[in-house]
Tab-separated table of C-alpha atoms in Angstrom:
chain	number	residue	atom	x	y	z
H	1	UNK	CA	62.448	131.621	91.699
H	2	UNK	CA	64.688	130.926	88.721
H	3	UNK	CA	67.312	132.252	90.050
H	4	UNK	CA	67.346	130.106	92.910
H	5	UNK	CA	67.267	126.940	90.645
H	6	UNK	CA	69.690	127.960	88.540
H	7	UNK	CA	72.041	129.045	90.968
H	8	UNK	CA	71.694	125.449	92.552
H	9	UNK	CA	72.156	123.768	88.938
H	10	UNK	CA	74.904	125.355	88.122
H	11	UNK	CA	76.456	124.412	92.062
H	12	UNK	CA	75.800	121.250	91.957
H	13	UNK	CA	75.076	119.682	88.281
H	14	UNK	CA	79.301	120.427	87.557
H	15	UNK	CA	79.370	117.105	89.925
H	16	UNK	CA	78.495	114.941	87.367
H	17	UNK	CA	76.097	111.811	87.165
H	18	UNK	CA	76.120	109.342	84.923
H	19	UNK	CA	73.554	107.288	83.043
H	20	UNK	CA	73.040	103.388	84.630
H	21	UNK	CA	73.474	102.415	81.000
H	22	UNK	CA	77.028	103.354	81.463
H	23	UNK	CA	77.657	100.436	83.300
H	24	UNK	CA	74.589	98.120	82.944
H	25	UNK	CA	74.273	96.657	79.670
H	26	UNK	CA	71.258	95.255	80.008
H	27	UNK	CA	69.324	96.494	76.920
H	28	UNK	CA	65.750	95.752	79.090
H	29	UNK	CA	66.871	98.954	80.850
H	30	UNK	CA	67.243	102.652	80.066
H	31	UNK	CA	68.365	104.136	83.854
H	32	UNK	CA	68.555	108.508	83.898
H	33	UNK	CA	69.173	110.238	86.305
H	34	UNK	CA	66.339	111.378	88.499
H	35	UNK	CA	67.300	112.747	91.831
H	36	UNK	CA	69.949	114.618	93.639
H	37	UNK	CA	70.156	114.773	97.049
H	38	UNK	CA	71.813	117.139	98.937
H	39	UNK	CA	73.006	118.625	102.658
H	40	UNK	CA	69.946	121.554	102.119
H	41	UNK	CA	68.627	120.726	98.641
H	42	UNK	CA	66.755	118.257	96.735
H	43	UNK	CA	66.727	118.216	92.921
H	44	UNK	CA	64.091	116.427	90.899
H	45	UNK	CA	63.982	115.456	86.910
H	46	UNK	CA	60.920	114.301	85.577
H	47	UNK	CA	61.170	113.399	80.988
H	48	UNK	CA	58.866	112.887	78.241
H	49	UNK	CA	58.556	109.810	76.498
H	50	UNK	CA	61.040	110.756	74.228
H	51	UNK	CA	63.725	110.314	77.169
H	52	UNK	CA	64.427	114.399	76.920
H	53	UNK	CA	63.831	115.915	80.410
H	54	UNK	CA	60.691	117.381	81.201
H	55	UNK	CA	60.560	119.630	83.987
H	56	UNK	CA	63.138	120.085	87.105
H	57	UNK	CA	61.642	120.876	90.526
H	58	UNK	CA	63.946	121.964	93.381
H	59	UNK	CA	62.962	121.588	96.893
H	60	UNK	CA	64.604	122.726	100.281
H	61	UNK	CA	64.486	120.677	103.183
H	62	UNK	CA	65.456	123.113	105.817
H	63	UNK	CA	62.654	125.455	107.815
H	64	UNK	CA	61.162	127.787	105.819
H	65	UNK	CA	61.468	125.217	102.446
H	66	UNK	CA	60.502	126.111	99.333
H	67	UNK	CA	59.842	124.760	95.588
H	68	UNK	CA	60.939	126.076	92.068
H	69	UNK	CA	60.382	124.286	88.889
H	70	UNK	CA	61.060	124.819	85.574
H	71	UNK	CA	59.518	123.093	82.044
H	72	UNK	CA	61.830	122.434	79.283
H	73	UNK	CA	60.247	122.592	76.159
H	74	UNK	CA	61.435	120.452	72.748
H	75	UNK	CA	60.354	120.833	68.816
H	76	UNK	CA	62.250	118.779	66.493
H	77	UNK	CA	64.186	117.091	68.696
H	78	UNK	CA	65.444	120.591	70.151
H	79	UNK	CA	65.347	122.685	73.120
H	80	UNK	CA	63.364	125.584	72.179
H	81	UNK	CA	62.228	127.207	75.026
H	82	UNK	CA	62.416	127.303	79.049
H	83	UNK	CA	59.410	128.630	80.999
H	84	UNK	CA	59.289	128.668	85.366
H	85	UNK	CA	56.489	128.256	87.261
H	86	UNK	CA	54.685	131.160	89.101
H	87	UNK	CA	52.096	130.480	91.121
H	88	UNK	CA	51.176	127.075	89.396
H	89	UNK	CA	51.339	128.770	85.963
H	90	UNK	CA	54.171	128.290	83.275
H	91	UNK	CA	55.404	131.771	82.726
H	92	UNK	CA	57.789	131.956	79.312
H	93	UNK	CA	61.468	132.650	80.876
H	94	UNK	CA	64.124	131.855	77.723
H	95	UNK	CA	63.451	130.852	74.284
H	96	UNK	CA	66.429	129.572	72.481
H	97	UNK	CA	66.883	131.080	68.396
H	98	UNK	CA	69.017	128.717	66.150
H	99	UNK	CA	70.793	128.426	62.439
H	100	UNK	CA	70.671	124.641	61.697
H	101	UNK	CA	71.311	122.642	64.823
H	102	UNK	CA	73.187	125.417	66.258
H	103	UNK	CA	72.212	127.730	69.169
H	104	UNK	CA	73.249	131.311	68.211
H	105	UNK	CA	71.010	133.185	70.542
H	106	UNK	CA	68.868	132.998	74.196
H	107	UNK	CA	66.121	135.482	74.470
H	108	UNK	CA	64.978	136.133	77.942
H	109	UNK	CA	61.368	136.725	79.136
H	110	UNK	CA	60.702	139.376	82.532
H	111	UNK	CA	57.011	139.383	84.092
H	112	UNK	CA	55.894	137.702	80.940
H	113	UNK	CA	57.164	139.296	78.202
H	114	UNK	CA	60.859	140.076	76.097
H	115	UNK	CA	62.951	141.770	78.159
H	116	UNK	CA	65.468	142.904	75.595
H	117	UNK	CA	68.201	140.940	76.943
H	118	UNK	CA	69.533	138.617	74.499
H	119	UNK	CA	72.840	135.554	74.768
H	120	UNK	CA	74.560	135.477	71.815
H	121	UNK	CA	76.813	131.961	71.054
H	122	UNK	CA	79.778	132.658	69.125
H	123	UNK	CA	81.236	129.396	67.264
H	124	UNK	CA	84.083	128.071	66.191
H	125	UNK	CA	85.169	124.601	64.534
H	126	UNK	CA	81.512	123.774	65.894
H	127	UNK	CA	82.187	124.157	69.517
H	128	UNK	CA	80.816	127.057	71.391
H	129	UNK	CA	83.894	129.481	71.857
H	130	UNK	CA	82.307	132.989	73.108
H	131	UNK	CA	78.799	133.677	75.262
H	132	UNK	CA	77.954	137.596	74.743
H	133	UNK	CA	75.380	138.511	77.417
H	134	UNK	CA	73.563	142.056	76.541
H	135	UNK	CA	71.541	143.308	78.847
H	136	UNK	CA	67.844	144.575	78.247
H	137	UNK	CA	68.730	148.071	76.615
H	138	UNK	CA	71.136	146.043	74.237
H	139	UNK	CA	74.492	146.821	75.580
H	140	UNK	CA	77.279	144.301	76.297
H	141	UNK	CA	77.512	143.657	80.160
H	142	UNK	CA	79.999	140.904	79.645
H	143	UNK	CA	81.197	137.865	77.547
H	144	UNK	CA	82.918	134.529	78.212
H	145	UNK	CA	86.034	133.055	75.772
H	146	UNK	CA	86.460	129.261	75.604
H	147	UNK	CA	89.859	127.250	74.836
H	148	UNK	CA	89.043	123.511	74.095
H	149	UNK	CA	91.118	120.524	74.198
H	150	UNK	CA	90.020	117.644	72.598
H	151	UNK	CA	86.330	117.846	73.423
H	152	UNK	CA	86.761	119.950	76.784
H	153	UNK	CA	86.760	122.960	78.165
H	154	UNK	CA	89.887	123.440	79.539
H	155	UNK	CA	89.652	127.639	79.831
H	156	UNK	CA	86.925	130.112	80.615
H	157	UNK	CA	88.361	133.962	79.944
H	158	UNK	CA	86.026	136.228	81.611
H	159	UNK	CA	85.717	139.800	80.158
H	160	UNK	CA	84.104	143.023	81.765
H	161	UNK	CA	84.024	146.441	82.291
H	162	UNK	CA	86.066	147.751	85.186
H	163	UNK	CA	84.155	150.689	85.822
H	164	UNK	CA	86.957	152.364	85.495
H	165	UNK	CA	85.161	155.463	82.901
H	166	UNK	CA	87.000	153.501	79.436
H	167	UNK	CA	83.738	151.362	78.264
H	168	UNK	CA	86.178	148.545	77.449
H	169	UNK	CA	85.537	144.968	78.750
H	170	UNK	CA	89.267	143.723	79.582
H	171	UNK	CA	89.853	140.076	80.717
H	172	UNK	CA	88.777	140.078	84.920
H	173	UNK	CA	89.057	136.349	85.372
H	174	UNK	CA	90.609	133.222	84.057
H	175	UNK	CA	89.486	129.360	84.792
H	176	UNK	CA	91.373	126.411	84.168
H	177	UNK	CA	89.833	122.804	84.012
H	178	UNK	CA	91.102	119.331	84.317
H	179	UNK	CA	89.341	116.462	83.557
H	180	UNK	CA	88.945	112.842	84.222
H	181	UNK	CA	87.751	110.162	81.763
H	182	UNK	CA	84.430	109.605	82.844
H	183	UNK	CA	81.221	110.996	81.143
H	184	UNK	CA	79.957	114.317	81.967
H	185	UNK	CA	76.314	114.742	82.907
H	186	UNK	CA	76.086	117.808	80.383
H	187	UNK	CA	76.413	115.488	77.143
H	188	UNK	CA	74.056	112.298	78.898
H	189	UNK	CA	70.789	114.953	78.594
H	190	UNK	CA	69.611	115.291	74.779
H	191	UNK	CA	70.291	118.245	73.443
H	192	UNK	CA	72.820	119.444	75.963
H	193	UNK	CA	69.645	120.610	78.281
H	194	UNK	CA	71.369	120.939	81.360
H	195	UNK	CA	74.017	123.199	80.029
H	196	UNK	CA	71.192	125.247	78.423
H	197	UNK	CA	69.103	125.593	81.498
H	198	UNK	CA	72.193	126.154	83.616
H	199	UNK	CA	74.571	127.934	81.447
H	200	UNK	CA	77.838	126.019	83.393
H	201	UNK	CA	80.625	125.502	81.237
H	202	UNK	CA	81.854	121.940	82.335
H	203	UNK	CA	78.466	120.977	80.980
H	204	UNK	CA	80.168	121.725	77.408
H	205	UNK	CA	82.992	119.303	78.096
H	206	UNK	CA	82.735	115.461	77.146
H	207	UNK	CA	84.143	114.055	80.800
H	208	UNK	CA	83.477	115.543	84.072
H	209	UNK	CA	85.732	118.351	85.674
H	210	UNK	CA	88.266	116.851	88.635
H	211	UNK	CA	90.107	120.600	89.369
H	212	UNK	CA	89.342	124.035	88.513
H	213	UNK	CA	91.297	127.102	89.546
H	214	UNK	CA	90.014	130.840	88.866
H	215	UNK	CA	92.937	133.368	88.873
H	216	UNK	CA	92.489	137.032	88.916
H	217	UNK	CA	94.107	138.457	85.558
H	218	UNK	CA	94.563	141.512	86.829
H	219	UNK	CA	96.570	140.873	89.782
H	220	UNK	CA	97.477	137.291	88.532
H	221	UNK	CA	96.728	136.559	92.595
H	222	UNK	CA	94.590	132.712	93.227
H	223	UNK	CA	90.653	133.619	93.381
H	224	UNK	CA	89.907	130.080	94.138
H	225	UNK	CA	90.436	126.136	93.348
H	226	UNK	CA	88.418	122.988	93.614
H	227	UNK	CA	88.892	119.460	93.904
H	228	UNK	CA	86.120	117.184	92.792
H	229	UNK	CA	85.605	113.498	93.818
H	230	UNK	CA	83.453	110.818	92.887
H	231	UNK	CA	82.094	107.359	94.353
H	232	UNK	CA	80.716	105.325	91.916
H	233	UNK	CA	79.001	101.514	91.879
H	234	UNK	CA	80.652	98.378	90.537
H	235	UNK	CA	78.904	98.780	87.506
H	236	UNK	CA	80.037	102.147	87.101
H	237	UNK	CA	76.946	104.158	88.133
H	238	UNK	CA	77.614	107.386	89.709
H	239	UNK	CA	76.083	106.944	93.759
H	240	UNK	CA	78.182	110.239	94.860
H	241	UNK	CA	80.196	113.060	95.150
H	242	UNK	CA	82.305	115.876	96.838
H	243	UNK	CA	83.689	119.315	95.721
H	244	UNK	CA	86.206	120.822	98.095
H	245	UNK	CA	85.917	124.390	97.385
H	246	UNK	CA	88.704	126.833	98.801
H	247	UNK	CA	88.287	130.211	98.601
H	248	UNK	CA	91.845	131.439	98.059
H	249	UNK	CA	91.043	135.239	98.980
H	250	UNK	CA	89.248	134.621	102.385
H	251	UNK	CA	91.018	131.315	102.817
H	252	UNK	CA	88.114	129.320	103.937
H	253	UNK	CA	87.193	125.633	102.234
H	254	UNK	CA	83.591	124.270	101.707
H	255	UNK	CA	82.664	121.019	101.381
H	256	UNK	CA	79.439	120.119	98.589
H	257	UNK	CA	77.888	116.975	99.021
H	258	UNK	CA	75.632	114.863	96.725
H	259	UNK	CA	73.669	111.546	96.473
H	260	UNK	CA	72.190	110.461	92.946
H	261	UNK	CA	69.105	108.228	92.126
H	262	UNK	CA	67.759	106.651	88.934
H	263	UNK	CA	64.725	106.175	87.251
H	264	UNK	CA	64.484	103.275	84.916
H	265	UNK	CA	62.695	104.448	81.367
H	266	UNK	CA	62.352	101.703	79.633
């Protein structure tokens, strides 16, 4: 089920929405985001009191639809843990280890219990600059290296193995980033939830990604580039927008789509 969610998340959250108090200053209001809409998809947010988000429920609207949820949990004013829903029931899925305020490791939960498989965050001048993902008999599987600029992301280095008998992860994959100067949904949730919960890397980043390109380091040949798009109200609110996806290898685009809706917690 998680995977599903996730795998949504991390699709369509990189489109960025934008609190209503961005351009409503009306201090009678506090507008988050609490629906996107999509061509297949519908994704809800429901928060605490506290305005930190609560639980996010995913629902298909094609035949055959189905529903996956996830609860967020806080303690001191931090994400501390991540459970899914099975069968009605919150199941533990990720609980998040930190020194100070900082993250420095995600242990994940199978069928219940500790898996063995553990994230490790790696940081520098107190931005995240590595993810280490070891899989659950402790070994490396593969790692991500971040370049910043300013408070961006503008570079996601891939690294792993290429089965190719050495046991050495080399660099696979390289991303590149541009951004524009409007908010990015990743740093409107407290504590950087939706990064947490859907581990994309534009959720680090201050403003919200307008191109990214993926080139193979290996061959140095075009994996694939997108172009992202925004409509937004005349107070600023975010009411949609569009990735144009083209995947440079088969040469065929796709087109993402999303609406946004508020809910007003004041």
């Amino acid at each position: 089920m998680k995977n599903t969610l996730l795998g949504l998340l991390a699709l369509t959250m990189l489109f960025s929405a934008c609190s209503k108090n961005d351009g409503d200053n009306d201090p009678q209001h506090n507008w988050q985001l609490s629906r996107i809409m999509m061509d297949h998809d519908t994704v809800r947010f429901s928060y605490n009191a506290d305005g930190t988000i609560k639980q996010v429920n995913e629902y298909g609207s094609d035949a055959g639809s189905y529903s996956d949820s996830l609860q967020i949990i806080w303690q001191n004013g931090k994400i501390s843990a991540i459970n899914e829903y099975e069968g009605g029931v919150a199941q533990p899925d990720m609980v998040f280890v930190y020194t100070g305020d900082q993250v420095k490791e995600i242990q994940h939960y199978r069928d219940g219990v500790l898996s063995g498989a553990v994230d490790s965050i790696v940081y520098k001048d107190n931005k995240i600059s590595e993810i280490h993902y070891f899989n659950n008999e402790g070994v490396r599987s593969y790692y991500h290296k971040l370049t910043w600029t300013g408070n961006n992301v503008t570079r996601d280095e891939y690294y792993a193995y290429n089965f190719d008998g050495t046991g050495i992860l080399t660099l696979q994959y390289i991303t590149d980033y541009t951004y524009s100067d409007k908010p990015s949904i990743g740093k409107l949730a407290k504590g950087d939830a939706l990064f947490w919960f859907t581990m994309e890397i534009v959720h680090l980043s201050e403003n919200a990604v307008v191109t990214s390109v993926t080139v193979d380091s290996i061959t140095d040949e075009g994996i694939s580039q997108s172009a992202y798009t925004y409509t937004y109200d005349a107070g600023g609110l975010l009411e949609s927008s569009k990735e144009t996806e083209n995947d440079l290898v088969s040469d065929e685009t796709t087109v993402y789509n999303a609406k946004f809706d508020y809910i007003d917690l004041k």
